XYZ file of C-alpha atoms in Angstrom:
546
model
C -36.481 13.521 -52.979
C -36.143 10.273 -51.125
C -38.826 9.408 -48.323
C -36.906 7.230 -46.247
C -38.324 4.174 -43.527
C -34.606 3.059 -42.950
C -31.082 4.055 -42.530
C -28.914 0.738 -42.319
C -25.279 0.093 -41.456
C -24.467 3.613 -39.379
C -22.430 4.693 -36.896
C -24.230 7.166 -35.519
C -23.120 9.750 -32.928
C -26.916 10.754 -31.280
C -25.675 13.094 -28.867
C -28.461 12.134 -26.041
C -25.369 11.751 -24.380
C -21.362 11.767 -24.603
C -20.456 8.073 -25.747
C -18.756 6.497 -28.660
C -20.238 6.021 -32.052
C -22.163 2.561 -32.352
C -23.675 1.123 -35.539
C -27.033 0.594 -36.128
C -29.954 1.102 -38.179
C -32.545 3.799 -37.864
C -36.279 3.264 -38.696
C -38.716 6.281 -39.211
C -41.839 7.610 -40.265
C -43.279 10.459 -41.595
C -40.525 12.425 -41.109
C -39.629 10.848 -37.247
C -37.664 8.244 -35.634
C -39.525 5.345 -34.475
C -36.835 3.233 -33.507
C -32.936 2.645 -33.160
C -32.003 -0.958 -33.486
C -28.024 -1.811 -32.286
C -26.218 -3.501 -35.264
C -22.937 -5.874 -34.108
C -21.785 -5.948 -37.891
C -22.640 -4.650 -41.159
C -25.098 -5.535 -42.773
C -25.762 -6.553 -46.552
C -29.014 -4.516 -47.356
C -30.579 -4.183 -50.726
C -31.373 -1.029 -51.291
C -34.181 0.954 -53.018
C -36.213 4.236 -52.526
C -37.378 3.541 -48.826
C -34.161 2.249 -47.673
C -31.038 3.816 -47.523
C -27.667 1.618 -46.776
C -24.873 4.573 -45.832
C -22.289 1.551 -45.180
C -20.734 2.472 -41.957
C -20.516 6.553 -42.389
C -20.759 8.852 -39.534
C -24.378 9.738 -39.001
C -24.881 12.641 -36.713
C -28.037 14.660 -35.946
C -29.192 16.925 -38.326
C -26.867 20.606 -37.684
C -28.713 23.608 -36.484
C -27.883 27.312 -37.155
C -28.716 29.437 -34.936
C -27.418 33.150 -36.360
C -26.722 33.949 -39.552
C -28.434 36.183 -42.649
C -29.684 33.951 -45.585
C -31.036 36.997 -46.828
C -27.765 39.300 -46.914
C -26.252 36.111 -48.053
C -28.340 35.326 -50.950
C -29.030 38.596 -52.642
C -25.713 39.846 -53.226
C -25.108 38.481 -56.735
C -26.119 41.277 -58.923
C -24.440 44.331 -57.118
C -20.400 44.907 -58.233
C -17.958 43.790 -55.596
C -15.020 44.966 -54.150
C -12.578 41.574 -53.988
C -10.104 42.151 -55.135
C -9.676 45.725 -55.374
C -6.927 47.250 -53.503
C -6.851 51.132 -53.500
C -9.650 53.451 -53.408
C -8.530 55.043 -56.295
C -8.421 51.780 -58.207
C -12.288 51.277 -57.018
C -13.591 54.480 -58.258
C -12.035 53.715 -62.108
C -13.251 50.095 -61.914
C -16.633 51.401 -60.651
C -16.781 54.335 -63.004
C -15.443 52.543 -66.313
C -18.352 49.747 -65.382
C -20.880 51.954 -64.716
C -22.730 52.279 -68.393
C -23.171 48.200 -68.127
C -23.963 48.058 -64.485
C -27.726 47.380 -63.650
C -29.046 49.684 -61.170
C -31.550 48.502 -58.301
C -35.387 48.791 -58.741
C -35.375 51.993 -57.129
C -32.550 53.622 -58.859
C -29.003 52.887 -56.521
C -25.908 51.779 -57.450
C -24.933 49.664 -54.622
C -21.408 48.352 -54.305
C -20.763 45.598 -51.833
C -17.985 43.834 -49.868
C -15.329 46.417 -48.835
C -13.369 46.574 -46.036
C -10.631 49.912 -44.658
C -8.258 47.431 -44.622
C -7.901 46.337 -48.028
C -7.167 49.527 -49.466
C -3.673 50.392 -49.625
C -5.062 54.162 -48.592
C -5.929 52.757 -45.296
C -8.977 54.557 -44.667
C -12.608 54.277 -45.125
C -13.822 56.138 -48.401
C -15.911 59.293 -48.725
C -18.979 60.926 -50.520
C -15.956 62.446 -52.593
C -14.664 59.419 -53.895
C -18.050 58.035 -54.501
C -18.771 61.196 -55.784
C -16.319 60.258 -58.982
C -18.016 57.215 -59.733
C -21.482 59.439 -60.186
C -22.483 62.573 -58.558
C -26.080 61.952 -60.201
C -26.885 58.522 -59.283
C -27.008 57.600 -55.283
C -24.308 55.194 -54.477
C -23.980 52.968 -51.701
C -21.240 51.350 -50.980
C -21.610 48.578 -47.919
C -18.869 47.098 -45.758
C -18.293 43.452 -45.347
C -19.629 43.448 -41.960
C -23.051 44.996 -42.993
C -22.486 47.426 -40.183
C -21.150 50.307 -42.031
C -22.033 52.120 -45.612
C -20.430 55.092 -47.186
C -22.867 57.222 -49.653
C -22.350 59.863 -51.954
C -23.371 63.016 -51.766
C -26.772 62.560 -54.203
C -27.425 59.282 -51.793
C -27.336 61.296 -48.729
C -29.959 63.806 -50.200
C -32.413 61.337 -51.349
C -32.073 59.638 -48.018
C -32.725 62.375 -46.339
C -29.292 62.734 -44.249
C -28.021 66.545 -43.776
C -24.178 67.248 -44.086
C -24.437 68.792 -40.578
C -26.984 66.547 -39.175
C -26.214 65.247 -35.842
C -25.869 61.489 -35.163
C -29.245 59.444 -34.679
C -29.806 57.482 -31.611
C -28.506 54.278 -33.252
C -26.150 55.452 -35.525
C -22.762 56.964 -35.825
C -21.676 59.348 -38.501
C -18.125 60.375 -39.805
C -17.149 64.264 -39.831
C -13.944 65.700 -41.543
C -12.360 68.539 -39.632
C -15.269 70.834 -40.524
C -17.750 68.826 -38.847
C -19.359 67.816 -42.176
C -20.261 64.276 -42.901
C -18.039 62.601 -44.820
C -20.615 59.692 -45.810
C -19.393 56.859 -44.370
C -22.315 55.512 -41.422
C -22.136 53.037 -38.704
C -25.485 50.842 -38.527
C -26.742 52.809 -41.409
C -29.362 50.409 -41.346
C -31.088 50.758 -38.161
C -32.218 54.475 -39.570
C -35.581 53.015 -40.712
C -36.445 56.467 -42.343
C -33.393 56.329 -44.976
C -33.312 52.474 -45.396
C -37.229 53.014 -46.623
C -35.652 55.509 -48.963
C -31.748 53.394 -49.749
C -31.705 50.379 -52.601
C -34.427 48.253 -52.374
C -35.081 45.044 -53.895
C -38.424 43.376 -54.880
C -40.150 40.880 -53.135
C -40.108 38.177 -55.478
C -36.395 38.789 -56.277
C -35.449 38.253 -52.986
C -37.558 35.021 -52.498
C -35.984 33.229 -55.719
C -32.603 33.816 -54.228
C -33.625 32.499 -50.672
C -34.157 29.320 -52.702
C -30.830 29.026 -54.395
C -29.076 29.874 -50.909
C -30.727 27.001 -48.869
C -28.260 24.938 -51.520
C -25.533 26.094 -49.558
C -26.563 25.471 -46.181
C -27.740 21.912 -47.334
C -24.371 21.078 -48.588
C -22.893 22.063 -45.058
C -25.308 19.596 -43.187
C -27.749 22.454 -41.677
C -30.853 21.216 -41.594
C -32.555 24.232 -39.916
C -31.684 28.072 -40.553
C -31.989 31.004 -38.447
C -32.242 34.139 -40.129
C -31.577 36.756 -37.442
C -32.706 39.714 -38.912
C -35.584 39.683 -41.228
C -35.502 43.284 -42.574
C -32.608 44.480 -42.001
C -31.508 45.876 -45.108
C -34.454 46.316 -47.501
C -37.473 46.876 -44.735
C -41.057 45.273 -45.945
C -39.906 43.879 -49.069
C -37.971 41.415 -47.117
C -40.863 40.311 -44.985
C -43.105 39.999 -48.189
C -39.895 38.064 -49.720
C -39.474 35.954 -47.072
C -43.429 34.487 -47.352
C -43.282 34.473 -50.968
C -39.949 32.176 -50.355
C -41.396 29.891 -47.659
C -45.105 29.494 -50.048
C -42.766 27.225 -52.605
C -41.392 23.277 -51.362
C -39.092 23.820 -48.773
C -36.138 21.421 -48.260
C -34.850 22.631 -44.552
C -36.347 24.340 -41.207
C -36.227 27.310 -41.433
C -36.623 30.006 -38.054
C -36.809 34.251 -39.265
C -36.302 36.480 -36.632
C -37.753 39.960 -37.785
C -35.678 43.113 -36.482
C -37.528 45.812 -34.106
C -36.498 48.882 -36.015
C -38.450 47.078 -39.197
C -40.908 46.253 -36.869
C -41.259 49.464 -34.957
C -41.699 51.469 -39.046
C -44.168 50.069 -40.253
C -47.993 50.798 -38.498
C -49.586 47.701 -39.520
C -46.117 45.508 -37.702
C -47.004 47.493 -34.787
C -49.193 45.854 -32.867
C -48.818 42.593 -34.565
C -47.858 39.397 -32.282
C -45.784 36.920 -32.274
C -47.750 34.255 -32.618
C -49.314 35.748 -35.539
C -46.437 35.534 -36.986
C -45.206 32.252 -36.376
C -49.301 31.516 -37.753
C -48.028 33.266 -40.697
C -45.303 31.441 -41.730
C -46.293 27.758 -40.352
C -49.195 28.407 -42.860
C -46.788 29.412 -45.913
C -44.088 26.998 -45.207
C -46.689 23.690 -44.225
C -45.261 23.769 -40.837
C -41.238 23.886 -42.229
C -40.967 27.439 -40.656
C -42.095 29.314 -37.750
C -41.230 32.627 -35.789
C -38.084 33.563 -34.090
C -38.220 36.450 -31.409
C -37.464 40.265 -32.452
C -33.697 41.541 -32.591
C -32.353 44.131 -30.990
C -28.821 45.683 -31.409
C -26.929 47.170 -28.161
C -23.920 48.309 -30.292
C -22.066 48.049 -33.177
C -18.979 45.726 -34.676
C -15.466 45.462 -32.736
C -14.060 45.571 -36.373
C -15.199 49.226 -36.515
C -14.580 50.193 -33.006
C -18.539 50.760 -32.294
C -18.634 47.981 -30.125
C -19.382 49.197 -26.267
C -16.482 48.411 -24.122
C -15.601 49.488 -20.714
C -11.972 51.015 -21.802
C -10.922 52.307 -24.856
C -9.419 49.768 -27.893
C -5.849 49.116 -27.688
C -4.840 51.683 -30.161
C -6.331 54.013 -28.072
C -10.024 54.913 -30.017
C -12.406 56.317 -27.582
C -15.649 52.799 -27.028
C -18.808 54.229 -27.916
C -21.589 53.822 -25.453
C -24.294 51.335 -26.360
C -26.630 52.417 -29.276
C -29.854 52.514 -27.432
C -30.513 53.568 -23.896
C -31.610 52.130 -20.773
C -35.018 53.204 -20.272
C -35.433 53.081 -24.364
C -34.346 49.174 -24.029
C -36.777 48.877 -20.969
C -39.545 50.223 -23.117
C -39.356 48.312 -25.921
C -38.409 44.967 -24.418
C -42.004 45.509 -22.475
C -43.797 46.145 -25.112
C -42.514 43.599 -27.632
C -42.644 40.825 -24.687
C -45.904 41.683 -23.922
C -46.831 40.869 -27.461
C -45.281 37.361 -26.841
C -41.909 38.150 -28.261
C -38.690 36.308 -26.814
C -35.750 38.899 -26.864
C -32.553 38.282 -29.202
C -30.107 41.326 -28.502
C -26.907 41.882 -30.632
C -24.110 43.022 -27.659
C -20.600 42.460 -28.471
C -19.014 44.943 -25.630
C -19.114 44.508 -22.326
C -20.820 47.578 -21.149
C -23.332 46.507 -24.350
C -24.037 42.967 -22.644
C -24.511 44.676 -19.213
C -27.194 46.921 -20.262
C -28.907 44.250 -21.993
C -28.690 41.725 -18.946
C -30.139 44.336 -16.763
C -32.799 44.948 -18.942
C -33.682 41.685 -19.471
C -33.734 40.997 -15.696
C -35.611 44.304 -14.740
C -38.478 43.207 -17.503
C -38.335 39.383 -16.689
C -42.095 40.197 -15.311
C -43.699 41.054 -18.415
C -42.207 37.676 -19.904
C -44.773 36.184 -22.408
C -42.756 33.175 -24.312
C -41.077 29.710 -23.399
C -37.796 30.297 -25.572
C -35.138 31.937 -23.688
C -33.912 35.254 -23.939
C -30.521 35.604 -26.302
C -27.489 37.691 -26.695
C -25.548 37.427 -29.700
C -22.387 37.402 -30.331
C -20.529 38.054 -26.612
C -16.834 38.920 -27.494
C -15.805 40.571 -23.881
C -18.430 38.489 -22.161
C -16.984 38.996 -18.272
C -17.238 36.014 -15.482
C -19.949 37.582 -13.450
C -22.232 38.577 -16.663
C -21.623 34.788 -17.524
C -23.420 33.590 -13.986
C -26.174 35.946 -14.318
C -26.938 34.247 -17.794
C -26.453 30.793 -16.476
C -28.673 31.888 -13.104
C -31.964 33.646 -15.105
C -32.007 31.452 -17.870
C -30.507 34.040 -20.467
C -29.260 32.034 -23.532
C -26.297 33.203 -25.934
C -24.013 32.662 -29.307
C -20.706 32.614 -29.969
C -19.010 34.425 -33.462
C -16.042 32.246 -32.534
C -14.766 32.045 -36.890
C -13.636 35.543 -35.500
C -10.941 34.014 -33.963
C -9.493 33.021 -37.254
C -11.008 36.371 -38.576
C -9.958 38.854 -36.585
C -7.732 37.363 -33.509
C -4.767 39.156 -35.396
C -6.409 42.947 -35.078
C -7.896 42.253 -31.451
C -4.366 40.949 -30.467
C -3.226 44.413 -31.603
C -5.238 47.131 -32.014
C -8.345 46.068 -31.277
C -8.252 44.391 -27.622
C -4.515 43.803 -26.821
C -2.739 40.725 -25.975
C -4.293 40.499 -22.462
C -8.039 40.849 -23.038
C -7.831 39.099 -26.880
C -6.996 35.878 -24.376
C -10.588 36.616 -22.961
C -12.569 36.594 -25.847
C -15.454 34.685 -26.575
C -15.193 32.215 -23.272
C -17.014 29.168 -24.541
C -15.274 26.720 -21.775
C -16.756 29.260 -19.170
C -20.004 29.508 -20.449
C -20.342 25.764 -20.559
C -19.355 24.662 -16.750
C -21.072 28.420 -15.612
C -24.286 26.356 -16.863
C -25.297 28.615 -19.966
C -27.215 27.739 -22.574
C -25.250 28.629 -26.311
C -24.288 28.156 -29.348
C -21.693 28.976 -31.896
C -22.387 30.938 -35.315
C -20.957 31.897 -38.215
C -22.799 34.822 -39.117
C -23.141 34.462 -42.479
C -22.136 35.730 -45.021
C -19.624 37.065 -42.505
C -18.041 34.044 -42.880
C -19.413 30.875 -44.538
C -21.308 28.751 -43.166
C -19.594 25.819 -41.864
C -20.839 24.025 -38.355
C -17.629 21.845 -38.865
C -15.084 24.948 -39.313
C -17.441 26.699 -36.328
C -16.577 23.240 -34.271
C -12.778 23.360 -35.375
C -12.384 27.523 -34.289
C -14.268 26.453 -31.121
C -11.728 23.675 -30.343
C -8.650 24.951 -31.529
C -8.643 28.847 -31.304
C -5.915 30.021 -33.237
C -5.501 33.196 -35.419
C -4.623 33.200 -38.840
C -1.302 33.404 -37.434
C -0.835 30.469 -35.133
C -1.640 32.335 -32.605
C -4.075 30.892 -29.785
C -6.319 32.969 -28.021
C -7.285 31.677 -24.159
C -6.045 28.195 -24.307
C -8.210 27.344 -21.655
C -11.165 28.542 -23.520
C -11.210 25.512 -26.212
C -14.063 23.304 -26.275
C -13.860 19.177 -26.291
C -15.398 17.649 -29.922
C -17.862 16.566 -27.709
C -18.851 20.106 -26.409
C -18.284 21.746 -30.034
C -20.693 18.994 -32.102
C -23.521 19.851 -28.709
C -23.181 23.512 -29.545
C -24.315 22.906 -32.681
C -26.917 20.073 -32.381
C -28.340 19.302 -29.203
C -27.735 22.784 -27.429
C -28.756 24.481 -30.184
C -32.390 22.796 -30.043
C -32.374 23.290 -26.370
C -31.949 27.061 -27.040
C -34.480 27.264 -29.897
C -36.859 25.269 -27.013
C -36.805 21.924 -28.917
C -34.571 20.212 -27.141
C -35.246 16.387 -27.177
C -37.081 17.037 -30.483
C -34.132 18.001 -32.913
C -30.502 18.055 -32.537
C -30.663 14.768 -31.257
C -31.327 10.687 -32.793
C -33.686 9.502 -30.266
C -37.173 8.161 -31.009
C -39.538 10.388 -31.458
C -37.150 12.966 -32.580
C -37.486 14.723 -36.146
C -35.685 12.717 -38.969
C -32.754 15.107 -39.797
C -29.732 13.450 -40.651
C -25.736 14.279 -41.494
C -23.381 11.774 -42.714
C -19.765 12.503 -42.431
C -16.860 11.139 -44.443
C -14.958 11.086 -40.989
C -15.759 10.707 -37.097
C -15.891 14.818 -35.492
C -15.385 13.442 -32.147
C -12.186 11.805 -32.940
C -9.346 13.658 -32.229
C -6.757 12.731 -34.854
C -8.873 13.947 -37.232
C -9.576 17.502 -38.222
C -12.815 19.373 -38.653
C -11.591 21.295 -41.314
C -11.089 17.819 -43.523
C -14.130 16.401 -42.763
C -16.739 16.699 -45.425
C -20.655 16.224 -45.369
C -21.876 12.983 -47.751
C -25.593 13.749 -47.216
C -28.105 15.817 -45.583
C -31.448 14.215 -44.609
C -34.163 16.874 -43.427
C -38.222 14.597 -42.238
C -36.814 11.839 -43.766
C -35.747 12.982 -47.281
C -32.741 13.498 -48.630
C -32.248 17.003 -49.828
C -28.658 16.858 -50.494
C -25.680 14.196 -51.851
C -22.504 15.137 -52.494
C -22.190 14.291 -56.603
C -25.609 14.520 -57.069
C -26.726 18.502 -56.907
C -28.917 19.583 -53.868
C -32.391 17.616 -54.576
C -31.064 14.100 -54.281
């Protein structure tokens, strides 16, 4: 990889504050920016391994993500998929007829990946008897797109555990028919840590070799830092080990792992364990490319699957669930895990969801132990008032706002309605209230994309045409600081990345177009190169390690 001392002939966009692109050249070492020089004209520049002529490109700073699941992302390759497939009947003779030449995991599981209700012409979510079908001796899991929901077969719901007439957990919602028995499909599966010990698992160094193939990805869109936002989420310990296996080999971007309570709260020797000890941890493995990122919490579940906690009931009349974890449990743990230095990153797409999570983020505000702000993710029926008490105790957040072009169809009308689907995910608010947020893609919910994030952000339309709460859309301006200089300022680093400034990190994007200018659209605007301390890591025609 090149170590670059210059960039020459750019038009950079540096996003210390909101002016036009100027040209210039940018000199740094060791990975930092020691100086900016104006240019009037371009510049004929020999080049050669130190110096770098991008001949009047659009340089911006490096892109940050702030929410999304690298891991989830990057390990689904070997399990069948369901694209494609559009009747439950048609799933259970594809699965069953590839069966014999499937590979199951380490542990035994089929696991089948990517569905969605809606796909099927059925219309419905399938059950421990369809799965059933496929195998009735070898556990099946089959997980929804969202990662939010499974449905298991009968044999899977034995080995993990999970009676036909249990009742729900505390963070989990199970499906009944009309006798009351479970019909296998589970909301937040996942945050059972006693059956995902026991569900497919994956080993360590598996999951660390695919880490490295899906940085490529996030290179080529011009991120040149990561958040993973739930390290364990899915496959418990083996992540963890995973992820420091990963970050031991030559990293190519920052990198910031966020490691989920429930994984933390299973395991005795996470229990006590500190935050700083962690972000020790994986300074040491990564030489300094990666640190710690807070503890996750979830408040409730997916709008998608109507387990999201809302003050009134969806449009098409389904009963909002209350939040998945309750007030004086929340209160607990947020004391305990902020005690231990811990910032606080809560999942809470309902209202009532966000309200619980403020108020227990405000009633614990004593025991605070950490400099990065407090975060809630995701914020679909964010109200006015919740918006001001972010903005007034320093409570940062993150927009999902590709669900817009996602989903704005099904909250227009059966999810939200046409009145409250106008309210969702107030970005314009949040920015003159004062808060401090991002936008996210939540991959691999949706790709990642900061430019498509920018252009959903800006525009807000459905797949339809549709436009959700005109007077939600962002400027370019405010859509390119959402993603650069906000989001440092909300992973406390602000001034140090997401900016070109001297004595800011080296991390670079050059554009084939200007994102600030209007006429031109995000979604056409494609990343040259990605510079992370100086190097390039990635140039479009020549693979990832330029």
């Amino acid at each position: 990889m090149k170590q670059l001392t210059r960039f020459v002939n750019a038009m950079i966009i540096d996003m210390t504050q909101e002016q036009p692109p100027y040209l210039g050249t940018i000199e740094m070492a060791d990975g930092i920016i020691t100086h900016i020089e104006k240019q009037t004209h371009i510049c004929e520049v020999i080049e050669n391994d130190t110096v770098l002529d991008v001949q009047g490109q659009y340089v911006i700073p490096g892109m940050i993500d702030t929410h999304s699941h690298i891991i989830m992302g990057s390990v689904q390759n070997p399990f069948p998929s369901c694209a494609g497939i559009t009747s439950i009947a048609a799933l259970i003779a594809t699965m069953r007829q590839a069966l014999p030449d499937t590979p199951l995991t380490p542990n035994g599981w089929l696991k089948i990946v990517g569905y969605e209700a809606e796909q099927f012409s059925e219309q419905r979510h399938p059950t421990r008897h369809d799965l059933d079908q496929i195998s009735s001796d070898i556990p099946i899991l089959l997980e929804h797109a969202s990662f939010h929901s499974v449905v298991l077969n009968t044999v899977a719901l034995a080995r993990v555990g999970i009676e036909l007439t249990d009742v729900d957990p505390p963070q989990a919602f199970y499906t009944r028919d009309a006798n009351g028995r479970l019909t296998g499909h589970i909301c937040d599966f996942y945050s059972i840590p006693s059956a995902k010990r026991q569900s497919p698992q994956l080993a360590p160094d598996y999951i660390a070799a695919c880490l490295n193939e899906g940085v490529a990805t996030y290179l080529r869109a011009g991120v040149t830092e990561l958040s993973e936002l739930n390290v364990g989420g899915l496959y418990g310990k083996s992540e963890v080990e995973g992820v420091c296996q990963f970050l031991a080999t030559p990293q190519r971007i920052r990198s910031r792992w966020t490691l989920q309570a429930d994984t933390l709260n299973a395991y005795p020797e996470y229990r006590t364990t500190t935050h700083n000890a962690w972000a020790i941890r994986f300074r040491q493995h990564s030489n300094g490319m990666a640190t710690a990122n807070g503890v996750k919490f979830f408040a409730d579940g997916t709008m998608g699957l109507r387990t999201a906690a809302l003050s009134s009931a969806y449009a098409d009349g389904s009963q909002a669930p209350d939040p998945v974890i309750t007030a004086d449990e929340m209160y607990r743990q947020f004391v305990d895990f902020q005690q231990r230095g811990y910032h606080l990153i809560t999942h809470a797409i309902g209202d009532v969801a966000i309200q619980r999570t403020l108020d227990a983020y405000i009633a614990t505000s004593p025991y605070r132990n950490s400099t990065c702000r407090h975060r809630i993710e995701h914020l679909h029926t964010v109200t006015h008032e919740q918006l001001q008490l972010m903005a007034q105790h320093g409570i940062g957040g993150s927009f999902f706002t590709n669900q817009i072009a996602a989903t704005g169809e099904r909250l227009r009308t059966e999810l939200l309605g046409t009145v409250r689907a106008q309210q969702v995910l107030p970005t314009e608010t949040a920015r003159v209230l004062g808060v401090c947020y991002t936008l996210h893609a939540d991959t691999p919910v949706t790709p990642i994309a900061p430019l498509h994030l920018m252009h959903h952000a800006c525009e807000r339309r459905t797949s339809a045409g549709v436009q959700l709460g005109a007077a939600e859309c962002l400027s370019r301006y405010a859509a390119l600081a959402a993603v650069t200089c906000d989001a440092a300022a909300l992973n406390g680093v602000a001034g140090n990345q997401g900016v070109i400034r001297p004595g800011a990190v080296a991390d670079f994007v050059c554009l084939t177009g200007n994102p600030l200018d209007e006429g031109v659209s995000l979604m056409d605007i494609e990343v040259l190169r990605t510079i992370v301390a100086g190097k390039v890591v990635y140039e479009r025609g020549k693979g990832d390690n330029a």
